[in-house]
XYZ file of C-alpha atoms in Angstrom:
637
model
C 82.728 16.384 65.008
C 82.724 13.736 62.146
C 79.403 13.063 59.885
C 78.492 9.925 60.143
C 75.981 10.075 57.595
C 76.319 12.029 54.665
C 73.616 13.580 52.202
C 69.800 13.357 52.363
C 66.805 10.735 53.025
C 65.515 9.073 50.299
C 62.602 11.126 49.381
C 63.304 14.045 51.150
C 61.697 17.394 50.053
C 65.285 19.310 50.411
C 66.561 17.070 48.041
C 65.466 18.728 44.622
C 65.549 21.825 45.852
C 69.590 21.667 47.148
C 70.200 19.690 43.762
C 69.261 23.219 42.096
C 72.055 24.930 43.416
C 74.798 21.592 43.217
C 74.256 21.811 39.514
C 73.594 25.474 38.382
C 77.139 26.215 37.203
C 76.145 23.270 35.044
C 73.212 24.980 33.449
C 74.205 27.841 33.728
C 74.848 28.365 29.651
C 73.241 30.953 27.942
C 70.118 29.617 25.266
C 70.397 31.234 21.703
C 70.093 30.213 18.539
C 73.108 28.213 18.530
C 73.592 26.301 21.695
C 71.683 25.713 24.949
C 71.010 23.463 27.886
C 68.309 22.400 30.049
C 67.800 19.895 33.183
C 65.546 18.116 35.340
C 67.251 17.340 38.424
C 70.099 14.615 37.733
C 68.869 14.414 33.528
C 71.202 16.998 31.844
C 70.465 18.114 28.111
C 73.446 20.173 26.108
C 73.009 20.880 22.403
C 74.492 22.950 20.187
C 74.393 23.966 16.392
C 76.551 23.986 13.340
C 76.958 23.205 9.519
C 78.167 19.674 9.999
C 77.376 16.946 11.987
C 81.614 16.624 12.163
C 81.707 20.111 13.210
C 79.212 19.787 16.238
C 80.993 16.597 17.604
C 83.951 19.097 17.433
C 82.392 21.484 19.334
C 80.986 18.831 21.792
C 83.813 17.291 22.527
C 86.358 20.360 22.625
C 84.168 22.670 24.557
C 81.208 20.772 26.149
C 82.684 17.861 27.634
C 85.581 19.392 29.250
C 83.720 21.857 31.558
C 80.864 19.059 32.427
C 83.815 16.769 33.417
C 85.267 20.157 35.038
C 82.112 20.843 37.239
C 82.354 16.903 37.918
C 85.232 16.791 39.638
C 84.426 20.358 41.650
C 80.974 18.936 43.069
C 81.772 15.511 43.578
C 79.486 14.199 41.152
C 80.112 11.205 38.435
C 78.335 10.987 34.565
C 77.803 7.593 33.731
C 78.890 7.029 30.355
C 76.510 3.740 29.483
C 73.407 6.743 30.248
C 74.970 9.430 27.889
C 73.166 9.525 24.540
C 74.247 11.593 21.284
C 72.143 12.477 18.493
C 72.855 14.771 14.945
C 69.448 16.477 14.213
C 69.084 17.197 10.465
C 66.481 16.350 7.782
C 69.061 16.629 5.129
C 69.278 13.040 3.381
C 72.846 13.792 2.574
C 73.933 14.612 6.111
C 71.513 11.547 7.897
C 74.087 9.462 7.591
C 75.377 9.090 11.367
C 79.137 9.792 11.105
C 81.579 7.681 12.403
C 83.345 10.361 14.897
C 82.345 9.220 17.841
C 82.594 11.343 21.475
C 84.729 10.171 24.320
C 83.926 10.733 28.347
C 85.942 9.540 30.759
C 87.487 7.090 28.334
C 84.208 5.955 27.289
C 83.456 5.939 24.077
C 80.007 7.401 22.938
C 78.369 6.718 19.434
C 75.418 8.684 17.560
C 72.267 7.373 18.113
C 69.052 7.366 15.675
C 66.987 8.568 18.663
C 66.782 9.518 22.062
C 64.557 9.819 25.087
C 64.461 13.363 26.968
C 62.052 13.626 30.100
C 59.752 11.065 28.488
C 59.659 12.324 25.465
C 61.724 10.106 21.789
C 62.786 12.353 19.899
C 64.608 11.128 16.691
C 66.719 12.480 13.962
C 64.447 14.221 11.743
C 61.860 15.294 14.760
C 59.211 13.777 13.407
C 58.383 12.069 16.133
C 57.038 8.910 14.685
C 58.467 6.466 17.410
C 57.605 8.418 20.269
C 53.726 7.787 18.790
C 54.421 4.587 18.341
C 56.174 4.306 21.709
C 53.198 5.907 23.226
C 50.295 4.330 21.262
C 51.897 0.409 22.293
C 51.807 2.090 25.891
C 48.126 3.258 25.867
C 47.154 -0.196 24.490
C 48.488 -2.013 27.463
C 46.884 0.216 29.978
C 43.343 0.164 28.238
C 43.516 -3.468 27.612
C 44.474 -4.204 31.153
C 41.625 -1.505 32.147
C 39.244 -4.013 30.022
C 40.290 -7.111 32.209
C 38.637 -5.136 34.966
C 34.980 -6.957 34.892
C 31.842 -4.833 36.506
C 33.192 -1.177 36.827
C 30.688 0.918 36.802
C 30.668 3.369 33.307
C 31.815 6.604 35.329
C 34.728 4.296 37.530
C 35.555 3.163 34.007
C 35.694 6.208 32.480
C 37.845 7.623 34.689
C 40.382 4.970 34.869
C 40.871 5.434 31.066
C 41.350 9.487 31.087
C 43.978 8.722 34.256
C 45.680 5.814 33.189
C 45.033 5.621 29.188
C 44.438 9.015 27.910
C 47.240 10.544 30.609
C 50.009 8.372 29.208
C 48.873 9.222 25.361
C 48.808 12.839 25.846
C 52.006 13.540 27.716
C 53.766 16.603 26.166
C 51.310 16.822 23.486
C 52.294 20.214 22.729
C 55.795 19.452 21.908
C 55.015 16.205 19.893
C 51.702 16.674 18.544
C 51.878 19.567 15.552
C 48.798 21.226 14.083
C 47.946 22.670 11.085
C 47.643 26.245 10.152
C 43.778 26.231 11.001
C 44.938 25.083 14.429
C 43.783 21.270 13.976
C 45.224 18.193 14.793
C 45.898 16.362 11.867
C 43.682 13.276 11.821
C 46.536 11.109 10.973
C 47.731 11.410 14.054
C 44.893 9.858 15.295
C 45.206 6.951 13.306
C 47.449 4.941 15.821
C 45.067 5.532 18.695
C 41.956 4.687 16.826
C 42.361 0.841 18.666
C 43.293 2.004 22.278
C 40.054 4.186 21.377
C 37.244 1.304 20.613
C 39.027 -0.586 23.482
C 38.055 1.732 25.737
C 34.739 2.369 24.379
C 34.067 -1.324 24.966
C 35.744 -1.278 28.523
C 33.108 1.527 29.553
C 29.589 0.864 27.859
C 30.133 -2.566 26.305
C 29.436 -1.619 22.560
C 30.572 -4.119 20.012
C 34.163 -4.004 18.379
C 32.776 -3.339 14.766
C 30.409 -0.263 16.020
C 31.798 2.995 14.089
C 34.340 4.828 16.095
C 32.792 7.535 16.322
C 29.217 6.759 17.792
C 31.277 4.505 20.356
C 33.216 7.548 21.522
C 30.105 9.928 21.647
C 28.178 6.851 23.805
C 30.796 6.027 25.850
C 31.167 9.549 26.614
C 34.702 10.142 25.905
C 36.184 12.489 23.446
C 37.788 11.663 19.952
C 41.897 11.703 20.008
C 42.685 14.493 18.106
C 40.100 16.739 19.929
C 41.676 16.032 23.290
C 45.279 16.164 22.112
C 44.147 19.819 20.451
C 42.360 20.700 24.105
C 45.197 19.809 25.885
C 47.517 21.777 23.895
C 45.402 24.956 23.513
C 45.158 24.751 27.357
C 49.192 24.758 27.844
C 49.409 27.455 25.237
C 47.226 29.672 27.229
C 48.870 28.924 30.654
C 51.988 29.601 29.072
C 50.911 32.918 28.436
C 50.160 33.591 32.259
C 53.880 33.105 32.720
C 55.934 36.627 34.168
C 56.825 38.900 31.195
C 60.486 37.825 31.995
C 60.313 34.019 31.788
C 62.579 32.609 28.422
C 58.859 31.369 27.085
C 58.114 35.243 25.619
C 61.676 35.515 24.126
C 60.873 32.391 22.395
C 57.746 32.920 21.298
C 58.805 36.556 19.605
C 61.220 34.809 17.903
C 59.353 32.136 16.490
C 56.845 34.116 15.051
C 58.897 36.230 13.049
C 60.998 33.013 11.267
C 60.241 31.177 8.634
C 61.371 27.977 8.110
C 61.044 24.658 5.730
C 59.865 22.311 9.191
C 58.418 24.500 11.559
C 58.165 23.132 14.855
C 54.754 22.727 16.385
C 55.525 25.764 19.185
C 56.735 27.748 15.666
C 52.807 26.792 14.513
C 51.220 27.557 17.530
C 53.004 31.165 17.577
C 52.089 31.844 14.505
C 48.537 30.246 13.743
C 47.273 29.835 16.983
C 45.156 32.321 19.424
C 46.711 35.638 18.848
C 44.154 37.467 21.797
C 46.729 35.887 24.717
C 49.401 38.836 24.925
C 47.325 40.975 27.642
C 46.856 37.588 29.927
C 47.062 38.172 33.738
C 50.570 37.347 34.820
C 50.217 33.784 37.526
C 53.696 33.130 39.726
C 54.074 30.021 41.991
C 53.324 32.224 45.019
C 51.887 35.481 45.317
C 53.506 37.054 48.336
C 57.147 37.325 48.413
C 58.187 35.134 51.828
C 58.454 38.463 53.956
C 54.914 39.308 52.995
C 52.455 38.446 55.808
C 48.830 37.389 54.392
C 45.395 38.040 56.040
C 44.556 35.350 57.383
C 44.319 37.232 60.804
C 42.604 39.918 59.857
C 39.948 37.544 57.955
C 37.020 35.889 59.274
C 35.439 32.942 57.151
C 32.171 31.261 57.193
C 32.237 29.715 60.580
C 34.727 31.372 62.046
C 34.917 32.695 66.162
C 37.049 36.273 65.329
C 35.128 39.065 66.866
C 35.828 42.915 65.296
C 36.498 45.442 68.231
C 34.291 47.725 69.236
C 35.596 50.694 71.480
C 34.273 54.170 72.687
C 35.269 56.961 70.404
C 36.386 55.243 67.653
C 35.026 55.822 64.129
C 33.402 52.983 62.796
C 33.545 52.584 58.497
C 31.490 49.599 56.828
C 32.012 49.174 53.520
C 29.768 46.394 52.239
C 30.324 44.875 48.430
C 29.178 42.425 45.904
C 29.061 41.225 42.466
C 26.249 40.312 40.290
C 26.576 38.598 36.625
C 23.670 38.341 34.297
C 22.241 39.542 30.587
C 26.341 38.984 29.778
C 27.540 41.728 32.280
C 29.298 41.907 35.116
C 28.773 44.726 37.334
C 29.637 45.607 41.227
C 27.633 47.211 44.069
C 29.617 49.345 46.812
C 28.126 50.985 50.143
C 30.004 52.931 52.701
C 28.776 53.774 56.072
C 30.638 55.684 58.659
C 28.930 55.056 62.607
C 25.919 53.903 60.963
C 25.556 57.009 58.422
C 25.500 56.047 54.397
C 28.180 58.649 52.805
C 28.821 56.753 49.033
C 26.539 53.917 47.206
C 28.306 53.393 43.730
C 27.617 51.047 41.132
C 29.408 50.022 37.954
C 29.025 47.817 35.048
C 32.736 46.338 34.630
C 32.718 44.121 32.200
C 30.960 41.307 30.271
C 30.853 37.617 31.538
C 32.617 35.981 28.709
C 35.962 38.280 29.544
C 35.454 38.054 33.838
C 34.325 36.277 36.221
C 32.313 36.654 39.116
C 34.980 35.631 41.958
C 37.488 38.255 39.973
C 34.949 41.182 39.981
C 34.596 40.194 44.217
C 38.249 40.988 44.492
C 38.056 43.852 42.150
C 35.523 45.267 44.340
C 36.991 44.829 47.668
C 40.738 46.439 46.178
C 37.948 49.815 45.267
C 36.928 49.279 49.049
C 40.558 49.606 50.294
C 41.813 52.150 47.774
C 38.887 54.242 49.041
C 39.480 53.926 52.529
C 43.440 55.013 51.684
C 42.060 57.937 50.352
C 39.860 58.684 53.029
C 41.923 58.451 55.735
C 44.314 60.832 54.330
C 41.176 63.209 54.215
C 39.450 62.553 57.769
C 40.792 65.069 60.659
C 41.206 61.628 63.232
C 43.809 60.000 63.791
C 44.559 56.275 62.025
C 44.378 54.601 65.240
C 41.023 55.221 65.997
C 39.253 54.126 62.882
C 37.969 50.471 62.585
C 37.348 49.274 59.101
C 34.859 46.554 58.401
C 34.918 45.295 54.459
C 31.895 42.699 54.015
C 32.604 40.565 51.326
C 29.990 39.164 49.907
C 31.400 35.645 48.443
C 33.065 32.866 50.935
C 35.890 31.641 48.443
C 37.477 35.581 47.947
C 38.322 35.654 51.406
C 39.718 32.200 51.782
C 41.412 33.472 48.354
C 42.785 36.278 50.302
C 43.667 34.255 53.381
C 45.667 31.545 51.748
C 46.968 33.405 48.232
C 48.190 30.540 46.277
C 48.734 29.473 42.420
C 45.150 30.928 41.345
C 44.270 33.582 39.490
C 43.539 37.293 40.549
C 46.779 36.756 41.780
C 47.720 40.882 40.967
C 44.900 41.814 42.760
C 45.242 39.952 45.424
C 48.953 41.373 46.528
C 47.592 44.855 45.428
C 44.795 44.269 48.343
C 47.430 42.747 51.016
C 49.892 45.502 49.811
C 46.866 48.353 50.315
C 45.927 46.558 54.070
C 49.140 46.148 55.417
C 49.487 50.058 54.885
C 46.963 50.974 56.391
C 47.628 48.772 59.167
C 51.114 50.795 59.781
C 49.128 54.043 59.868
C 47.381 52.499 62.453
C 43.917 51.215 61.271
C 41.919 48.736 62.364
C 40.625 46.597 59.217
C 39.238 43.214 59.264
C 37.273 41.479 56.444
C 34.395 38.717 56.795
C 31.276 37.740 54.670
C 28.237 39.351 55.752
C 25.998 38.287 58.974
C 22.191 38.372 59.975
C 22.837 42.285 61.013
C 24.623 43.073 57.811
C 21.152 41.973 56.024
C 19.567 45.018 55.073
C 22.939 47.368 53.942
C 24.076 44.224 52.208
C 20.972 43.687 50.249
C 21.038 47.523 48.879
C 24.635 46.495 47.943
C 23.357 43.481 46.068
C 20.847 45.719 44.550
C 23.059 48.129 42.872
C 25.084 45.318 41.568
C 21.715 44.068 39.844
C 20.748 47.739 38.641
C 24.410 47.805 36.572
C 23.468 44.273 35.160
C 20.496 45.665 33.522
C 20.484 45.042 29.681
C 21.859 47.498 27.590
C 23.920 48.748 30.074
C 27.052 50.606 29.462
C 30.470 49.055 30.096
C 32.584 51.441 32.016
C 35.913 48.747 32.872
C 38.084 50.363 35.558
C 41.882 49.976 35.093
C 42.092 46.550 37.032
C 38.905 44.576 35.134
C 41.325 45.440 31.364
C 42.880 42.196 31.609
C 42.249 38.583 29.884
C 41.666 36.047 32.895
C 43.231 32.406 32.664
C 39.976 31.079 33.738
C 38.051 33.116 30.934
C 40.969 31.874 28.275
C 40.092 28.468 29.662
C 36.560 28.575 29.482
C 36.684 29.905 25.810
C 39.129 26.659 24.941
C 36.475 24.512 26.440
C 33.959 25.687 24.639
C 35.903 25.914 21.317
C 36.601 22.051 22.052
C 33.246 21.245 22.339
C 32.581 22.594 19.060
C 35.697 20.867 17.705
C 34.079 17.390 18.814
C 30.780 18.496 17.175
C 32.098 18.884 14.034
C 34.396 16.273 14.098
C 31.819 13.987 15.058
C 29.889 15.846 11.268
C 32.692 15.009 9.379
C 31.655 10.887 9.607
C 28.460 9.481 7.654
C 28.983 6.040 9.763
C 26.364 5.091 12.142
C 23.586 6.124 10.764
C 21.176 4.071 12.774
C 22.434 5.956 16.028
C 22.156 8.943 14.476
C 19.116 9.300 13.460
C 18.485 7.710 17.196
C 19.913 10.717 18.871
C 20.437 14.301 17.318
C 22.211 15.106 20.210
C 25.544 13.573 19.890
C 28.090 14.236 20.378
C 27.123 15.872 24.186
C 27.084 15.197 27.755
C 23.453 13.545 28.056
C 25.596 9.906 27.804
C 27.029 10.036 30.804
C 23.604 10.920 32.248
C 22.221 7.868 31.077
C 25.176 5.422 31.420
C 26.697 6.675 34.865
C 23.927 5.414 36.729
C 24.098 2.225 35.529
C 25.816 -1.168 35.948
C 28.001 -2.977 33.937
C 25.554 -5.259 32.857
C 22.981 -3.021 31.994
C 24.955 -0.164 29.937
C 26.026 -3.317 27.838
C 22.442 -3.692 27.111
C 21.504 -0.212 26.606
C 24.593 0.241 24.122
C 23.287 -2.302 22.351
C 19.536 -1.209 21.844
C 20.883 1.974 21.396
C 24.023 1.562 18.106
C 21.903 -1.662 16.913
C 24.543 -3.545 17.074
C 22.699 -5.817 19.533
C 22.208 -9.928 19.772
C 19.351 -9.821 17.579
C 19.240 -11.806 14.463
C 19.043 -8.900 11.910
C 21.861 -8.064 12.936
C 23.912 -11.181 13.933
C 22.836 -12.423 10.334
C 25.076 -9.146 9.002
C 28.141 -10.386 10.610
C 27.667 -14.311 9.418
C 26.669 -15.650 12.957
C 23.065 -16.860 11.765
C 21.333 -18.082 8.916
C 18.257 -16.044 9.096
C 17.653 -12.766 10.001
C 14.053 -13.213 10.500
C 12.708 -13.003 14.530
C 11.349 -16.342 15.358
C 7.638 -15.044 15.879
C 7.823 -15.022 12.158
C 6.486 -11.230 11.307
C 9.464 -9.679 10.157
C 13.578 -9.112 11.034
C 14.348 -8.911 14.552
C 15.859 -5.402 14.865
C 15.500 -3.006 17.697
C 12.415 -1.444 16.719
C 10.801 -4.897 16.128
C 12.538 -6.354 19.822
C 11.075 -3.696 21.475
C 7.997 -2.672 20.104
C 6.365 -5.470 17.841
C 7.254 -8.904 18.627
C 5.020 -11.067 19.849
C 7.216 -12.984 21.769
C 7.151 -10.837 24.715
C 3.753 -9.220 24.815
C 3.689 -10.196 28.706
C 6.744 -8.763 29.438
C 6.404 -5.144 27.544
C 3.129 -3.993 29.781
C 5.587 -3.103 32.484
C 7.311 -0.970 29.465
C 4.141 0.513 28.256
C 3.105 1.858 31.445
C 6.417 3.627 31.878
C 7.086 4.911 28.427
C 2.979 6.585 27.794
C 2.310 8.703 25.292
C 6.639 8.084 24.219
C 6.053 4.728 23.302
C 6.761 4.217 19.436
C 9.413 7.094 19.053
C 12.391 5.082 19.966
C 14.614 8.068 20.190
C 12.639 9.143 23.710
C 12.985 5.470 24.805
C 16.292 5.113 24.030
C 17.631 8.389 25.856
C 18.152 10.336 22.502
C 16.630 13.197 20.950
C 14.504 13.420 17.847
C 15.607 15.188 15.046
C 12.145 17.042 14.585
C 12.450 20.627 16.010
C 9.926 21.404 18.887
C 9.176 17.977 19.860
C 7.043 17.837 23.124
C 10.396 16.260 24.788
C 11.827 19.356 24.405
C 9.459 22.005 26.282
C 9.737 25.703 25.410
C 12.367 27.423 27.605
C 13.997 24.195 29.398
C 17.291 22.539 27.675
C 16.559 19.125 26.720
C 17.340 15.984 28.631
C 17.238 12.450 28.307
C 13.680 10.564 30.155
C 16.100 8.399 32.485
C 12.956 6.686 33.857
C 12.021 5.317 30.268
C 15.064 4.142 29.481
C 15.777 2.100 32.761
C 12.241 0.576 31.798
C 13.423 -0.543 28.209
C 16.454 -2.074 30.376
C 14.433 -3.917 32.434
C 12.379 -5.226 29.726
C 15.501 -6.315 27.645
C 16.775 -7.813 31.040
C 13.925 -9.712 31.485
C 13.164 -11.150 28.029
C 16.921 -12.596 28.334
C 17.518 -11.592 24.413
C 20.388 -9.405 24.812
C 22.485 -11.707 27.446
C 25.916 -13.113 26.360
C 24.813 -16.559 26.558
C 21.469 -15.654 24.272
């Protein structure tokens, strides 16, 4: 019978997946120091090293070309020549000359290039990169000026738009473009070409002026300097490179580059040898969990809501093992009581670690793989046969067992299969176990299991980490790169004397109380509020700065018209400000509480003993409404 139609849909999901095995004789070349290839479905990448620029075209074109044009003609497949690019990597000024030896493929003739473009990424001769930033800074100014042209979004809509359609198309492949310096900082010339697409945005989201400082615009607009989200984003694919299996090419590499030296080190060659060094004992994360013959729970699991009733029948032995998890005082400690027919035989508690290192939905699944090693053990013990035991594991914690139901690209992921490895054996001896989260009858046995949790959480307890808890979590690695990014942007935001009017404003910035203020607000009014709140406003002090009056004085007379003097002393809008006085009280006259900031003087009464500080929303939509209604701070005032 004759195929009428050959191949695949357009779009279908067989079709990268079959293209993996039509070109792995391609690929299939060995990566070392002196030659190598890589691919991406139909974009093929050969290289190859050598003295000379003359003696790798030799090599190309003697050894390369004929087997790609050999495994051609065997799979049916065509290069095109116009799409074939060639490049001579060197930083030598003697050897940048391109040479004039040109490759040939099918009769085509192919000529060195200055630089090319590999999965989205320039690279040019001396990998500097400087057109790819260039390339990708003229990119991000399109998309944040279009995102501009977008009148009355919201500041949060805004906001996002610009991290999914700006930031996303500055930051791609940071880590192999963007190189840091031995202190593991992004050099803040590399910011320099973003600082534009950066004060765009700024304006796009809150409406602050073009000439407010960089840097207060960010931290009110609530979105983070360049170079400290280029450094997040590359500290974040560091670590989730290291959750990659111990057999993957990235640990070969990263060996290697530690131990050379070299006159241009790359910026993975940087990042091996200045960056974390606490990654090697990371938890090992693989696309799926289960090998395809492994079954999961999700029969023997009951979730929150769920209709699956255990068995209950004459002469069986019944074995509850209830667990949880408690994290506080910087511990982490489990609770674990077993009950056989209703009888309490063990009630253990442990402290297993502290809460910067795990987590509390790791612990859970800690717990529960104790819970099934012990009933292993037991049943090996017990003088019954397999058969007639039903096992009942109440998990304490909704998202473990949908964890353990539908295993996927998470984290936990060794404990997980060690659990499904240690159920499915003891359903072939013939026990009956199920799992669920605990129900109105499990109330008081899973409160004492909650309360030994507690009693290992105690301060000063000791930390006594089973085998399984001695292992550095993605999520913790993640949590610590947040956090060290948050104090990046704190200091980088200390390194800058401009803006002092906003700064003395808010003691705060950079931090996430902007978003508070702004989110809830309209276009309109976070224009208005960005004013009052850089100074940068349509007032005449400071509309007299930038040459657009002749007087800075307010036109009651008294004194300049600044902020202070708009809001609180002109006599202009007397009638107007009662609203504001009622609302603001006793925090009328410190403009930092009416303007959403906090004052620099330590134990002010906005800041009451034991509660972290936030802005008075309520005030500050009342000094909006009194700006709105004077009409001062409109465009066409």
């Amino acid at each position: 019978m004759a195929i009428e139609h050959a191949g695949l849909p357009q779009g279908s999901p067989l079709s990268p997946i079959l293209f993996l095995f039509l070109n792995a004789n391609l690929v299939d070349v060995s990566i070392t120091r002196r030659k190598g290839a890589i691919a991406f479905v139909d974009d093929y990448t050969r290289w190859t090293v050598g003295s000379s620029a003359e003696a790798n075209t030799t090599i190309l074109q003697q050894k390369v070309i004929p087997r790609a044009l050999e495994w051609a003609a065997q799979s049916g497949a065509a290069f095109e020549a116009e799409k074939t690019s060639f490049i001579h990597f060197t930083r030598n000024q003697r050897q940048r000359q391109l040479p004039a030896v040109p490759l040939h493929v099918n009769g085509a003739t192919v000529t060195p290039v200055p630089e090319v473009k590999i999965l989205g990424v320039i690279l040019d001769q001396g990998l500097r990169f400087k057109s790819h930033i260039g390339k990708a800074a003229n990119k991000g100014m399109k998309a944040v000026l279009a995102l501009r042209r977008l009148r009355g979004l919201p500041p949060s809509v805004a906001r996002q738009l610009f991290a999914s359609t700006v930031a996303s198309k500055i930051d791609y492949a940071a880590s192999v473009w963007c190189p840091i310096r031995q202190d593991s900082i992004v050099a803040a010339g590399i910011g320099r070409p973003f600082e534009a697409i950066q004060r765009v945005a700024s304006q796009a989201i809150v409406g602050v002026f073009r000439n407010t400082a960089l840097t207060i615009a960010e931290a009110d607009a609530g979105i983070e300097p360049t170079v400290v989200r280029l450094r997040a984003r590359i500290l974040k694919h560091w670590i989730v490179c290291h959750t990659l299996p111990k057999d993957h090419p990235f640990w070969s590499c990263r060996a290697a580059a530690a131990m050379q030296d070299g006159s241009y080190p790359s910026p993975f060659k940087i990042l091996a040898k200045y960056g974390p060094q606490c990654l090697s004992d990371m938890e090992v994360i693989r696309p799926f969990p289960l090998d395809p013959w492994q079954r999961s729970l999700r029969e023997l699991i009951a979730t929150v809501g769920s209709d699956m009733h255990e068995l209950h029948e004459a002469g069986h032995a019944r074995l509850w093992l209830l667990t949880s998890v408690s994290v506080r005082n910087g511990l982490v400690g489990t609770g674990l009581v077993v009950r056989v027919n209703q009888v309490d035989i063990v009630s253990s508690k442990r402290t297993v670690g502290n809460d910067d290192a795990l987590n509390a939905h790791y612990a859970q699944l800690g717990v529960v793989f104790e819970a099934v090693a012990y009933v292993e053990t037991m049943l090996h013990r017990i003088q019954m046969s397999p058969w007639k035991v039903q096992v009942t594991i109440v998990v304490n914690n909704s998202a473990v067992l949908l964890s353990l139901a539908k295993p996927h690209l998470q984290g936990g992921q060794a404990l997980i299969t060690q659990i499904t490895e240690g159920i499915t054996r003891l359903a072939e001896m013939g026990a009956k176990v199920y799992l669920r989260p605990p129900t109105e009858a499990d109330s008081e046995n899973t409160v004492r299991a909650q309360t030994l949790a507690r009693e290992a959480t105690r301060e000063n307890s000791e930390v006594n980490p089973p085998t399984w808890a001695q292992v550095q979590l993605r999520a913790s690695a993640l949590r610590w790169a947040r956090a060290n990014a948050k104090q990046h942007r704190k200091d980088n935001f200390q390194l800058w004397t401009t803006g002092q009017f906003t700064r003395q404003l808010d003691s705060a910035l950079p931090g996430p109380h902007t978003k508070m203020l702004y989110d809830s607000l309209d276009r309109e009014k976070a224009s208005i509020l960005a004013q009052l709140r850089t100074g940068h406003a349509r007032l005449n002090g400071y509309l007299h700065r930038i040459g657009k009056t002749d007087s800075d004085l307010c036109e009651c007379g008294i004194e300049r018209e600044t902020v202070p003097h708009f809001l609180l002393r002109c006599t202009r809008w007397n009638e107007q400000r009662r609203a504001l006085i009622e609302a603001a009280g006793p925090s009328l006259g410190s403009l930092s509480q009416m303007l959403g900031g906090k004052p620099e003087i330590v134990g002010d009464a906005s800041e009451p003993n034991g509660r972290a500080w936030k802005p008075d929303v309520k005030i500050v939509r009342a000094v909006i409404a009194f700006a709105m209604e004077t009409g001062r701070l409109a465009l066409e005032g």
